[in-house]
Coordinates of C-alpha atoms in Angstrom, one line a residue:
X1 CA -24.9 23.9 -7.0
X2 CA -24.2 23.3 -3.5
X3 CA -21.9 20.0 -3.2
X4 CA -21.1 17.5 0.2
X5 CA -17.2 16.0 0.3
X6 CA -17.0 13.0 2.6
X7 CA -14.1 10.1 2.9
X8 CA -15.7 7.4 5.3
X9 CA -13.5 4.0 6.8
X10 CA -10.3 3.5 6.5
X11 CA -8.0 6.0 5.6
X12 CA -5.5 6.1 2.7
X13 CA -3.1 7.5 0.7
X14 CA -4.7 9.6 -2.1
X15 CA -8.0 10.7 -0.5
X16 CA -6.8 14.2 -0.4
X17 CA -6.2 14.3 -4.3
X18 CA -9.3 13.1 -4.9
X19 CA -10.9 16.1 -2.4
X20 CA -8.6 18.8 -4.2
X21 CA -9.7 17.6 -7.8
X22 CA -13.1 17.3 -6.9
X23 CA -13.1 21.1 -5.3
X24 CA -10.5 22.7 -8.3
X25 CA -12.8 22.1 -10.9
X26 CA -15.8 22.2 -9.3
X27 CA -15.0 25.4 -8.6
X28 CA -13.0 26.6 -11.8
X29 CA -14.6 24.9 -13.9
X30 CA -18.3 25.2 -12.8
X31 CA -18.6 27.4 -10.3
X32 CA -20.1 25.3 -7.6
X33 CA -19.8 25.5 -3.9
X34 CA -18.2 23.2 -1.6
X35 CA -19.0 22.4 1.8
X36 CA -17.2 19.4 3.8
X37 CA -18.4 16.6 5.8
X38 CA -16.0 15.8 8.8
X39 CA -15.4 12.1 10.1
X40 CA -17.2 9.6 7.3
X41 CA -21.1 9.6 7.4
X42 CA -21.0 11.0 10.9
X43 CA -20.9 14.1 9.5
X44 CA -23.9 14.2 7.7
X45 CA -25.4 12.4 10.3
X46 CA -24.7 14.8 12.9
X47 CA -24.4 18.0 11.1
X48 CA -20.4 18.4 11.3
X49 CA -19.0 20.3 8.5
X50 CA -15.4 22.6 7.7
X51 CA -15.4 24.8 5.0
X52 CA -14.1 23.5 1.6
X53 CA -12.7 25.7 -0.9
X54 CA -9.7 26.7 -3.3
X55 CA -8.0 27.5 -0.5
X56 CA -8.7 24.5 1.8
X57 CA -6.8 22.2 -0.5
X58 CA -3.5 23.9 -1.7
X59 CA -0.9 21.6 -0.9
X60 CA -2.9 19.0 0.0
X61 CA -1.5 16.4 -2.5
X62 CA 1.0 14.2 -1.3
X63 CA -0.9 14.0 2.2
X64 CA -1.7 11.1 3.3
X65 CA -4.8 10.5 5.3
X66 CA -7.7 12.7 4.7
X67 CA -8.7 16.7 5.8
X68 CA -11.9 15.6 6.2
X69 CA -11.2 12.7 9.0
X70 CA -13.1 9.1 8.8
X71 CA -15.0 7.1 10.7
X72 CA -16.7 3.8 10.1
X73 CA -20.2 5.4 11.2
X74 CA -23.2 3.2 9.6
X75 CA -26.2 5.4 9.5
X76 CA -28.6 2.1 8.5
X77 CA -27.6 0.9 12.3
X78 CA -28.8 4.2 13.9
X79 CA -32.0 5.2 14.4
X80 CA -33.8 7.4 12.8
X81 CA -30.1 7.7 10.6
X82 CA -31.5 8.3 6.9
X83 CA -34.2 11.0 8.1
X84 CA -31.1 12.8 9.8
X85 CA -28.9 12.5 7.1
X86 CA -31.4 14.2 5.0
X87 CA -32.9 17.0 6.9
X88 CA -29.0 18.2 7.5
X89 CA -27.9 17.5 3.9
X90 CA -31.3 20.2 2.9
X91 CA -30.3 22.6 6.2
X92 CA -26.7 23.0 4.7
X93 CA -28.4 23.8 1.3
X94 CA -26.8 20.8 -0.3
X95 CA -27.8 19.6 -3.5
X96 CA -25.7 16.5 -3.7
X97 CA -22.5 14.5 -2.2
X98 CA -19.8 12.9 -3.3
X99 CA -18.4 10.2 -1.2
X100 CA -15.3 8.8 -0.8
X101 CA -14.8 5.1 0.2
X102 CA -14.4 1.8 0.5
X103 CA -17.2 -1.4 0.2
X104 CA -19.2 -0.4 3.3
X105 CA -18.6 3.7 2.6
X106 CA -20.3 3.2 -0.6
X107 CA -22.6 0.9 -0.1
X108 CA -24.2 3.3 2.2
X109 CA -24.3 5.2 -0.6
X110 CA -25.9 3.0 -3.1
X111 CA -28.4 2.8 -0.5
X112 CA -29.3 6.4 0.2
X113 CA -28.9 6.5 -3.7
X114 CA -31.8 4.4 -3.9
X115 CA -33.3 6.5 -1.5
X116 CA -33.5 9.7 -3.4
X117 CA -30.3 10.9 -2.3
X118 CA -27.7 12.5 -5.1
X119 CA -24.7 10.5 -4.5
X120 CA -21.6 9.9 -6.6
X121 CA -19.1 7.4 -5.4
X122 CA -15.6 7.4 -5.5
X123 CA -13.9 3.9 -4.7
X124 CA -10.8 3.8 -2.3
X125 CA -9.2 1.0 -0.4
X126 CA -5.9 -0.1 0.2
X127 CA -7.5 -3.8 -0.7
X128 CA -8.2 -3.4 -4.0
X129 CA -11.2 -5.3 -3.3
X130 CA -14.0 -3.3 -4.6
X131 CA -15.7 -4.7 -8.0
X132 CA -16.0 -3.0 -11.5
X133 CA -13.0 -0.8 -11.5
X134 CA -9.4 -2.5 -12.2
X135 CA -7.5 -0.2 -9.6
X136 CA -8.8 1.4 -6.1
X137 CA -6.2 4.1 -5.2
X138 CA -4.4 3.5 -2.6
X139 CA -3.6 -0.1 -3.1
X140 CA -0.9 0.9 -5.7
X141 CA 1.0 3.1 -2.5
X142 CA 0.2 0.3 0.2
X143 CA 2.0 -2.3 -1.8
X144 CA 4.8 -0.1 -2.6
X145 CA 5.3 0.3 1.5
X146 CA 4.6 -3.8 1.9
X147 CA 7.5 -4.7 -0.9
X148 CA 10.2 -2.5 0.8
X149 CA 9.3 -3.5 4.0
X150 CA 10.3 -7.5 2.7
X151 CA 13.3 -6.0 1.1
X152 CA 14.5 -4.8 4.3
X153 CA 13.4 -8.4 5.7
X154 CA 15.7 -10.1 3.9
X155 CA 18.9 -9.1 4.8
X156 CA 18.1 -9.4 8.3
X157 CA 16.6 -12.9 7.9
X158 CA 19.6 -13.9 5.7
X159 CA 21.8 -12.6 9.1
X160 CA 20.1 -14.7 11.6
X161 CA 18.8 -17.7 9.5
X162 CA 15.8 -16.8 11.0
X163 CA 12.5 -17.1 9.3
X164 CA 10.7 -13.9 8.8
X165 CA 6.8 -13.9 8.4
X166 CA 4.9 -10.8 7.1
X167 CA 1.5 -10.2 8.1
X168 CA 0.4 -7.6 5.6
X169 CA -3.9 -6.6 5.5
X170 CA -6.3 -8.2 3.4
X171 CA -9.6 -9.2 5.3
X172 CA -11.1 -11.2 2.4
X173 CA -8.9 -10.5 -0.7
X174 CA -5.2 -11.1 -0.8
X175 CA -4.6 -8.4 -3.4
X176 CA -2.1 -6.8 -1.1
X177 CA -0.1 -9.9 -0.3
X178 CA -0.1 -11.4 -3.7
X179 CA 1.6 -8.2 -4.9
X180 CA 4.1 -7.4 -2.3
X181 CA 5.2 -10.9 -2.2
X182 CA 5.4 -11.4 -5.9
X183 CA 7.4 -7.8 -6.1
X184 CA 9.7 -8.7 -2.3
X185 CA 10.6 -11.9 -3.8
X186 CA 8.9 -14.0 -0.9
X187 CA 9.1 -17.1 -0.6
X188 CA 5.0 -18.2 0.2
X189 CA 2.6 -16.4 0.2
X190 CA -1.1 -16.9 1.9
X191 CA -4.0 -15.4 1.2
X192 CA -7.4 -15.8 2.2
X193 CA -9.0 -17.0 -0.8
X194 CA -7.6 -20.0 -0.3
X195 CA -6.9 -22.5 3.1
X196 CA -3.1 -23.4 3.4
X197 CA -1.1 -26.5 4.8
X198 CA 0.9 -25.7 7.4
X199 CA 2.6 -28.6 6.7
X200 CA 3.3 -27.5 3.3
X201 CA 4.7 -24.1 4.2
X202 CA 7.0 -25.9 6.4
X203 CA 8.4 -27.9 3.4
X204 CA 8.8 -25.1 1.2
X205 CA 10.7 -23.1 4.5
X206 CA 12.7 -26.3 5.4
X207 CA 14.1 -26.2 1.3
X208 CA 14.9 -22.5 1.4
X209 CA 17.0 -23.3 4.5
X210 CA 18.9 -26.1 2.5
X211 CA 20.1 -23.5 -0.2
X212 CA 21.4 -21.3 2.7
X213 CA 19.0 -18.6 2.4
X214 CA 16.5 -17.5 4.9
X215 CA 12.6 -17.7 4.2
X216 CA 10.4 -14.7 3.6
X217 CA 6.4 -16.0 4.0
X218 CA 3.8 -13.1 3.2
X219 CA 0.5 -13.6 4.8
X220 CA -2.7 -11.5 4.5
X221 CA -4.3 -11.1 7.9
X222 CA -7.6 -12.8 6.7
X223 CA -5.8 -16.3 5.8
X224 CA -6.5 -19.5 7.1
X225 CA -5.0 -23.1 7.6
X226 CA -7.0 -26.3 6.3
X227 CA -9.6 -27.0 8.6
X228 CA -9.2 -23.7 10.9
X229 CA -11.0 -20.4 10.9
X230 CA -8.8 -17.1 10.5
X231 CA -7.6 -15.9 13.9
X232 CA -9.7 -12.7 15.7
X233 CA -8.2 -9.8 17.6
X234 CA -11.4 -10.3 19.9
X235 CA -14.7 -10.9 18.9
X236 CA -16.3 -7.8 18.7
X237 CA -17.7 -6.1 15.8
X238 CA -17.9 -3.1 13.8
X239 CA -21.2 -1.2 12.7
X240 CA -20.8 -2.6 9.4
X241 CA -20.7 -6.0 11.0
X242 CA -17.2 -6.9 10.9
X243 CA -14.7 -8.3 13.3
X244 CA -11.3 -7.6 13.8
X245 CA -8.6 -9.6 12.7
X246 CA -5.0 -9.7 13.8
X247 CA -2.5 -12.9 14.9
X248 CA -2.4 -15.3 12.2
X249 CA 1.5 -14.0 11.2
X250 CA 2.5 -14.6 15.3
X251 CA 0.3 -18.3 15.0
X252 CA 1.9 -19.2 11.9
X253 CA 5.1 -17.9 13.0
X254 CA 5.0 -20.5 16.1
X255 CA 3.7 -23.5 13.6
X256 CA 6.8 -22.9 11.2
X257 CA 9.5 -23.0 14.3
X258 CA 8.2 -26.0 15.7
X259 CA 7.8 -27.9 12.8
X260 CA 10.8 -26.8 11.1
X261 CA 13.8 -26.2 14.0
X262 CA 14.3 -22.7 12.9
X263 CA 13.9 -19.6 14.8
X264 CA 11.0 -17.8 13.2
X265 CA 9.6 -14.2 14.1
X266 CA 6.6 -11.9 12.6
X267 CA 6.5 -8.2 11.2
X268 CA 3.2 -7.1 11.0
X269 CA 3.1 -4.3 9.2
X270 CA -0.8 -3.2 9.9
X271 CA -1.5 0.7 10.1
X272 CA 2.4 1.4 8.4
X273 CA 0.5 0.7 4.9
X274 CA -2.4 3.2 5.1
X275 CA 0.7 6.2 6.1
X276 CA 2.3 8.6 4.5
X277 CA 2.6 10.1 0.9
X278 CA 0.8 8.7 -1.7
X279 CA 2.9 7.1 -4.9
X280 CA 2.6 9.0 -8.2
X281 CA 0.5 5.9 -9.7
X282 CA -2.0 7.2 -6.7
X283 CA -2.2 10.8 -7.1
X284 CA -2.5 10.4 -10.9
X285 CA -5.6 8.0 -10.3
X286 CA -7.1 10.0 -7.4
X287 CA -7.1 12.7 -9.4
X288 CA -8.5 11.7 -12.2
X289 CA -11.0 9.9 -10.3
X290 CA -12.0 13.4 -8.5
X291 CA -12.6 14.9 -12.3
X292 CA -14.7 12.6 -13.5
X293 CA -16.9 12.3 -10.2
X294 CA -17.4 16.1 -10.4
X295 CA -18.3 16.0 -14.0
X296 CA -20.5 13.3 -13.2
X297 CA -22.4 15.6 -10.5
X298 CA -22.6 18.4 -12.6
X299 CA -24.4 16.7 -15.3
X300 CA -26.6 15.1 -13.1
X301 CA -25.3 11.9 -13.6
X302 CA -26.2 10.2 -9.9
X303 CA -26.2 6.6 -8.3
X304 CA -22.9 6.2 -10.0
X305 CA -19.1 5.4 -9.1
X306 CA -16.4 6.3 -11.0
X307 CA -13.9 3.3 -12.2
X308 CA -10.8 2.3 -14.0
X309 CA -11.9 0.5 -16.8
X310 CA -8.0 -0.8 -18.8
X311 CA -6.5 3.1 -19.0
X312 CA -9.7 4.8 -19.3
X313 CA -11.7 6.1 -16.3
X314 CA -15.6 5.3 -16.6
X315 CA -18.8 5.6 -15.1
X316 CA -20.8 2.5 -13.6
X317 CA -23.9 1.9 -11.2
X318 CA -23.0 2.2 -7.7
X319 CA -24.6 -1.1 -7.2
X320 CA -22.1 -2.9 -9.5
X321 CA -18.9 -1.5 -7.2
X322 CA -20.9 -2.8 -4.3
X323 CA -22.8 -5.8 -5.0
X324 CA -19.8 -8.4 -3.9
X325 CA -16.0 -8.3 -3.5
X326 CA -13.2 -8.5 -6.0
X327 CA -10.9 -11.3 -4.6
X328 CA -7.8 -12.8 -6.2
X329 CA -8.8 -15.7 -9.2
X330 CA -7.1 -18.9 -8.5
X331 CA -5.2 -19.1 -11.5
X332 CA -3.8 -15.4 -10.3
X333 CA -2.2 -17.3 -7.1
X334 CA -1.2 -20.4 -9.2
X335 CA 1.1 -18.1 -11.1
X336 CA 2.6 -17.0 -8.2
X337 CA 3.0 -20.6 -6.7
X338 CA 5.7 -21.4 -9.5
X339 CA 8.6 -20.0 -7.2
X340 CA 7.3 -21.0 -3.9
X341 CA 10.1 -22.9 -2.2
X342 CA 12.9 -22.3 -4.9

């Protein structure tokens, strides 16, 4: 069997562990062939490929990013874009693909799945924000870089009496902030599944002062204040239909010093958490997501995406990874709220 490796949006750490998994047993194991697909679903699209073997992916491991490259190419929003995809995957000789990504990655897949297409998903985002599977790799690493970035925060808030606010990524799920702050000791924490009080956050700064330390506030980039909208980079959007966010740290940043006296300043941390190594929570997963997606295409077993179900990595239908975002529970955030302003 002739087999298609592609990692589409945003890149990660771990993606390479999953590629070398994928093509080490593939290859040992059951003797397939490998063939990759260079920059997302462009490749496919347009036919751009790299050879992908044994030797492609020693060392690999504890790379961050991806061989392969990305792109956030939507082949729904191009013309003539399935039909393409198609006639290249049978030029190459390829009987199915295994792809590597996030919500909008692999629900291009689930599409072309239902299309006739042999697909078999991998899920990856640093957001953790893909349903049915506990754990996306790379969220584990990008949490890890968030929490010693407030660590390092700290001491130079404490210095200045300064208020310090963290603008960490999370578009619609907060998984990122809720973890990094709860780990960094922050003081608040916003995320977008639910609207905060400026007002509020001011109070629970203003106390923090009063017991001479300096605040730490952790905010995902997709939060909002009651009654506002969450702040854009510019309005333009993305083939998959999104916009880009950026500014809420630097807005809330200028609230809090206003309404509070204190010097506040913002560390946003964006592209620092999709660098570098990958933790050994996100090799280990990304591995063992890359075995079971290439047993899962050697038995035939298509339209699927492989998942952490508890300890035990699983099987489900595309569609359920897919069909909406995993977001933060309320009662999650609630738990956290205990120590906000203490």
């Amino acid at each position: 069997m002739r087999i298609g490796v592609l990692t589409g949006g945003g890149d990660c750490p771990g993606l390479n562990a999953v590629i070398r998994a994928v093509v080490r047993k593939g290859v040992t194991a059951y003797g397939h062939e490998f063939v990759g697909f260079r920059d997302g679903w462009k490749g496919p699209l347009e036919g751009l490929t790299k050879p992908l073997g044994i030797a492609e992916v020693r060392g690999i491991l504890p790379r961050g990013g991806t061989i392969l490259g990305s792109s956030r190419t939507n082949p729904f929003k191009i013309e003539n874009g399935v039909e393409r995809i198609k006639s290249n995957l049978t030029e190459q000789g390829v009987d199915a693909l295994v792809a590597i990504g996030g919500e909008d990655t692999l629900g291009v897949a689930t599409k072309l799945s239902e299309l006739g297409v042999n697909v078999v998903g991998v899920p990856k985002t640093i957001d953790n924000d893909l349903n049915g599977t506990d754990y996306t790799f790379g969220f584990d690493t990008a949490v890890n870089i968030a929490m010693e970035a407030i660590d390092r925060l700290h001491t130079t808030a404490e210095s200045h009496h300064r208020t310090l606010v963290v603008e960490v990524m999370g578009r619609h799920a907060g998984w990122i902030a809720l973890h990094a702050g709860l780990a960094g000791g922050a003081n608040v924490i916003l995320l977008p599944e639910r609207q905060f009080d400026v007002e509020q956050v001011a109070t629970y700064v203003t106390k923090r002062f009063q017991v001479e330390y300096a605040p730490i506030v952790v905010v995902a980039e997709g939060a909002q204040p009651l009654d506002g909208q969450m702040v854009l980079h510019n309005q333009e959007l993305d083939s998959f239909g999104h916009v880009r966010l950026g500014g809420i740290g630097q807005w809330l940043a200028q609230q809090l010093e206003e309404k509070t006296g204190k010097e506040a300043r913002t560390v946003v941390l964006g592209h620092i958490q999709r660098g570098g190594t990958p933790t050994a929570f996100d090799r280990v997963l990304s591995t063992r997501f890359g075995l079971q997606a290439i047993d899962a295409v050697h038995e035939g077993d298509f339209g699927k995406m492989v998942a952490l179900k508890g300890t035990d990595v699983v099987r489900i239908p595309l569609i359920e990874g897919t069909g909406e975002l995993k977001t933060v529970p309320l009662e999650r955030y609630e738990e956290a709220e205990v120590f906000f302003g203490s």
